[in-house]
CSV table of C-alpha atoms in Angstrom, one decimal:
chain,number,residue,atom,x,y,z
A,1,UNK,CA,6.9,5.3,17.0
A,2,UNK,CA,8.8,3.6,14.2
A,3,UNK,CA,12.2,4.7,15.5
A,4,UNK,CA,12.9,6.7,12.3
A,5,UNK,CA,13.3,10.4,12.8
A,6,UNK,CA,12.9,13.2,10.3
A,7,UNK,CA,13.6,16.9,10.6
A,8,UNK,CA,12.2,19.4,10.2
A,9,UNK,CA,8.6,18.4,10.5
A,10,UNK,CA,7.4,21.4,8.5
A,11,UNK,CA,9.2,23.6,6.0
A,12,UNK,CA,7.9,26.6,4.2
A,13,UNK,CA,10.1,28.2,1.5
A,14,UNK,CA,9.9,30.1,-1.8
A,15,UNK,CA,10.3,29.0,-5.4
A,16,UNK,CA,13.9,28.9,-6.5
A,17,UNK,CA,15.2,28.1,-3.0
A,18,UNK,CA,17.1,25.0,-1.8
A,19,UNK,CA,16.3,22.9,1.2
A,20,UNK,CA,17.8,19.9,3.0
A,21,UNK,CA,15.7,17.3,4.7
A,22,UNK,CA,17.3,15.0,7.2
A,23,UNK,CA,16.5,11.4,8.3
A,24,UNK,CA,18.0,9.2,10.9
A,25,UNK,CA,17.2,5.5,10.4
A,26,UNK,CA,16.3,3.0,13.1
A,27,UNK,CA,19.2,1.7,15.1
A,28,UNK,CA,20.8,-1.1,13.2
A,29,UNK,CA,19.1,-0.4,9.9
A,30,UNK,CA,21.5,0.1,7.0
A,31,UNK,CA,19.0,1.0,4.2
A,32,UNK,CA,17.4,4.3,3.8
A,33,UNK,CA,14.7,5.1,1.3
A,34,UNK,CA,13.2,8.5,0.3
A,35,UNK,CA,9.6,8.9,-0.9
A,36,UNK,CA,7.5,11.8,-2.1
A,37,UNK,CA,3.8,11.9,-1.4
A,38,UNK,CA,1.8,14.7,-3.1
A,39,UNK,CA,-1.7,15.6,-1.9
A,40,UNK,CA,-4.0,12.6,-2.3
A,41,UNK,CA,-1.4,10.7,-4.2
A,42,UNK,CA,0.5,7.5,-3.5
A,43,UNK,CA,4.1,7.3,-2.5
A,44,UNK,CA,6.6,7.9,-5.2
A,45,UNK,CA,9.9,6.2,-4.6
A,46,UNK,CA,12.8,8.6,-5.1
A,47,UNK,CA,16.0,6.8,-4.0
A,48,UNK,CA,17.6,4.2,-1.8
A,49,UNK,CA,20.9,4.1,0.0
A,50,UNK,CA,22.5,1.1,1.6
A,51,UNK,CA,25.4,1.5,4.0
A,52,UNK,CA,26.4,4.8,2.4
A,53,UNK,CA,26.1,3.8,-1.2
A,54,UNK,CA,23.3,4.5,-3.6
A,55,UNK,CA,21.4,1.3,-4.3
A,56,UNK,CA,18.4,2.2,-6.4
A,57,UNK,CA,16.9,5.2,-8.1
A,58,UNK,CA,13.3,6.0,-8.8
A,59,UNK,CA,11.8,9.0,-10.6
A,60,UNK,CA,14.0,11.4,-8.8
A,61,UNK,CA,14.4,14.8,-10.5
A,62,UNK,CA,17.9,16.1,-11.4
A,63,UNK,CA,17.2,19.0,-9.0
A,64,UNK,CA,17.1,16.5,-6.2
A,65,UNK,CA,20.0,14.7,-4.7
A,66,UNK,CA,20.6,12.6,-1.6
A,67,UNK,CA,23.4,11.0,0.4
A,68,UNK,CA,23.9,8.7,3.3
A,69,UNK,CA,26.6,9.5,5.8
A,70,UNK,CA,29.0,7.2,7.7
A,71,UNK,CA,26.7,7.4,10.8
A,72,UNK,CA,23.9,6.2,8.4
A,73,UNK,CA,21.8,9.3,8.6
A,74,UNK,CA,20.6,10.6,5.2
A,75,UNK,CA,19.9,13.9,3.7
A,76,UNK,CA,17.7,14.8,0.8
A,77,UNK,CA,18.6,18.0,-1.0
A,78,UNK,CA,16.0,19.8,-3.1
A,79,UNK,CA,17.1,22.7,-5.2
A,80,UNK,CA,15.5,25.3,-7.6
A,81,UNK,CA,12.3,24.5,-5.9
A,82,UNK,CA,9.0,24.8,-7.8
A,83,UNK,CA,5.4,25.0,-6.6
A,84,UNK,CA,4.9,21.4,-7.7
A,85,UNK,CA,7.5,20.2,-5.2
A,86,UNK,CA,5.2,20.9,-2.3
A,87,UNK,CA,4.5,17.5,-0.8
A,88,UNK,CA,5.2,15.2,2.1
A,89,UNK,CA,8.6,13.7,2.0
A,90,UNK,CA,9.0,10.4,3.9
A,91,UNK,CA,12.1,8.6,4.8
A,92,UNK,CA,12.0,4.8,5.6
A,93,UNK,CA,14.6,2.4,6.8
A,94,UNK,CA,15.0,-1.3,6.7
A,95,UNK,CA,17.6,-3.8,7.8
A,96,UNK,CA,18.6,-5.5,4.6
A,97,UNK,CA,19.7,-4.2,1.3
A,98,UNK,CA,17.1,-6.1,-0.8
A,99,UNK,CA,14.4,-4.4,1.3
A,100,UNK,CA,12.2,-7.4,1.2
A,101,UNK,CA,11.6,-7.0,4.9
A,102,UNK,CA,9.7,-4.3,6.6
A,103,UNK,CA,10.3,-0.7,5.8
A,104,UNK,CA,9.8,1.6,8.8
A,105,UNK,CA,8.6,5.1,7.9
A,106,UNK,CA,9.5,8.3,9.6
A,107,UNK,CA,6.8,10.9,10.4
A,108,UNK,CA,7.6,12.8,7.3
A,109,UNK,CA,8.6,16.4,6.4
A,110,UNK,CA,5.8,18.6,5.0
A,111,UNK,CA,7.3,20.9,2.4
A,112,UNK,CA,5.4,23.9,1.2
A,113,UNK,CA,6.8,26.0,-1.7
A,114,UNK,CA,5.2,29.4,-2.1
B,1,UNK,CA,6.6,0.1,-17.4
B,2,UNK,CA,5.5,-0.8,-13.9
B,3,UNK,CA,1.9,-0.3,-12.8
B,4,UNK,CA,-0.4,-1.3,-10.0
B,5,UNK,CA,-4.2,-1.1,-9.8
B,6,UNK,CA,-6.3,-1.0,-6.7
B,7,UNK,CA,-9.7,0.4,-6.0
B,8,UNK,CA,-9.8,4.1,-5.0
B,9,UNK,CA,-12.4,3.7,-2.3
B,10,UNK,CA,-14.1,1.0,-0.3
B,11,UNK,CA,-16.9,1.4,2.3
B,12,UNK,CA,-17.8,-1.3,4.8
B,13,UNK,CA,-19.6,-1.6,8.2
B,14,UNK,CA,-18.1,-2.2,11.5
B,15,UNK,CA,-17.6,-5.9,12.2
B,16,UNK,CA,-17.7,-6.9,8.5
B,17,UNK,CA,-15.0,-8.3,6.3
B,18,UNK,CA,-13.5,-6.3,3.4
B,19,UNK,CA,-11.1,-7.4,0.7
B,20,UNK,CA,-8.9,-4.9,-1.1
B,21,UNK,CA,-7.5,-6.2,-4.4
B,22,UNK,CA,-4.3,-5.2,-6.2
B,23,UNK,CA,-3.2,-6.2,-9.6
B,24,UNK,CA,0.2,-5.4,-11.0
B,25,UNK,CA,2.2,-5.3,-14.1
B,26,UNK,CA,5.9,-5.3,-13.4
B,27,UNK,CA,9.2,-6.9,-14.4
B,28,UNK,CA,11.6,-8.3,-11.9
B,29,UNK,CA,8.9,-9.0,-9.3
B,30,UNK,CA,10.1,-10.0,-5.9
B,31,UNK,CA,7.1,-9.5,-3.6
B,32,UNK,CA,4.0,-7.6,-2.6
B,33,UNK,CA,3.6,-5.6,0.5
B,34,UNK,CA,0.7,-3.8,2.1
B,35,UNK,CA,0.9,-0.6,4.1
B,36,UNK,CA,-1.7,1.3,6.1
B,37,UNK,CA,-1.7,5.1,6.4
B,38,UNK,CA,-4.0,7.2,8.5
B,39,UNK,CA,-4.7,10.8,7.6
B,40,UNK,CA,-1.7,12.9,8.5
B,41,UNK,CA,0.3,9.9,9.5
B,42,UNK,CA,3.2,7.8,8.1
B,43,UNK,CA,2.7,4.5,6.3
B,44,UNK,CA,3.0,1.5,8.5
B,45,UNK,CA,3.8,-2.0,7.3
B,46,UNK,CA,1.1,-4.6,7.4
B,47,UNK,CA,2.4,-7.6,5.5
B,48,UNK,CA,4.7,-8.9,2.8
B,49,UNK,CA,4.1,-11.9,0.4
B,50,UNK,CA,7.0,-13.2,-1.7
B,51,UNK,CA,5.4,-16.6,-2.4
B,52,UNK,CA,2.0,-17.7,-3.5
B,53,UNK,CA,-0.6,-18.2,-0.8
B,54,UNK,CA,-2.2,-16.6,2.3
B,55,UNK,CA,-0.3,-14.9,5.1
B,56,UNK,CA,-2.4,-14.2,8.3
B,57,UNK,CA,-1.5,-11.7,11.0
B,58,UNK,CA,-4.3,-11.2,13.5
B,59,UNK,CA,-7.3,-9.6,11.8
B,60,UNK,CA,-5.4,-9.0,8.6
B,61,UNK,CA,-4.5,-11.5,5.9
B,62,UNK,CA,-2.7,-11.0,2.6
B,63,UNK,CA,-2.8,-13.2,-0.4
B,64,UNK,CA,-0.6,-13.4,-3.5
B,65,UNK,CA,-0.9,-15.2,-6.8
B,66,UNK,CA,2.3,-14.6,-8.8
B,67,UNK,CA,0.9,-16.4,-11.9
B,68,UNK,CA,-2.1,-14.0,-11.9
B,69,UNK,CA,-0.1,-10.9,-10.9
B,70,UNK,CA,-2.7,-10.4,-8.2
B,71,UNK,CA,-2.9,-10.0,-4.5
B,72,UNK,CA,-5.4,-8.9,-1.9
B,73,UNK,CA,-5.6,-7.7,1.7
B,74,UNK,CA,-8.4,-9.1,3.8
B,75,UNK,CA,-9.5,-7.2,6.9
B,76,UNK,CA,-11.8,-9.0,9.3
B,77,UNK,CA,-13.9,-7.8,12.2
B,78,UNK,CA,-13.6,-4.3,11.0
B,79,UNK,CA,-13.2,-1.6,13.5
B,80,UNK,CA,-13.7,2.2,13.2
B,81,UNK,CA,-9.9,2.6,13.6
B,82,UNK,CA,-9.3,0.6,10.4
B,83,UNK,CA,-10.6,3.7,8.4
B,84,UNK,CA,-7.4,4.6,6.6
B,85,UNK,CA,-5.7,4.4,3.2
B,86,UNK,CA,-4.2,1.0,2.2
B,87,UNK,CA,-1.4,0.8,-0.3
B,88,UNK,CA,-0.2,-2.2,-2.1
B,89,UNK,CA,3.5,-2.0,-3.1
B,90,UNK,CA,5.6,-4.3,-5.3
B,91,UNK,CA,9.2,-4.9,-4.7
B,92,UNK,CA,11.0,-5.1,-8.1
B,93,UNK,CA,14.6,-6.0,-8.7
B,94,UNK,CA,15.5,-4.7,-12.1
B,95,UNK,CA,18.0,-1.9,-12.1
B,96,UNK,CA,18.3,-2.0,-8.4
B,97,UNK,CA,15.7,-2.9,-5.9
B,98,UNK,CA,12.7,-0.5,-5.8
B,99,UNK,CA,9.4,-0.4,-4.1
B,100,UNK,CA,6.6,0.9,-6.2
B,101,UNK,CA,3.4,1.9,-4.5
B,102,UNK,CA,-0.1,1.8,-5.8
B,103,UNK,CA,-2.3,4.9,-5.6
B,104,UNK,CA,-4.0,3.6,-2.4
B,105,UNK,CA,-7.5,2.5,-1.4
B,106,UNK,CA,-9.3,4.7,1.0
B,107,UNK,CA,-11.4,2.5,3.4
B,108,UNK,CA,-14.3,4.0,5.2
B,109,UNK,CA,-15.7,2.0,8.1
B,110,UNK,CA,-19.3,2.9,9.1
B,111,UNK,CA,-21.0,2.2,12.4
């Protein structure tokens, strides 16, 4: 158990809909990262927040947005969903902004878009 | 652009040693990490190299050569439970710090 929690574990929705994925980092970790992993693919970095502020952006679609709240939990919002958005979405946390230390991954949210 | 290359698949026998290579082309390189992921599970951190050389943690070792843009993960005394996917990932610092993962190497350990 990494100490990072993600909800929900599974999500099934239809094209065009909007969903919110939630992540709580390990106690004391200030950085939160979001990754997308499609079937048999590597992890695609989406976005990083540090202490409430956006720190780095990857190939995140404009239909996707995220935020980190004062209590350090983070939410990833996916809108106008398409079939291709079906994937595992992981959240990770680390202590330092630069992220050169360990990233601890949550169990993931499996999103299925029908 | 940023790119990483690692073999897609490696097979080895229990008790053997296996090396998984990773070459990268990036700008703003800070370090190379390795993660393990079992089927259906989350990635778990194995090692991080920021400087050239070998880092050893139990049965696992990781090596980095910044001048060659190359690293490897060495797994010794292979066990069946080591069957998993192994990802190399580079930490880059241009335009904000990002972690870019390779496509992963699937390791099959046979009895």
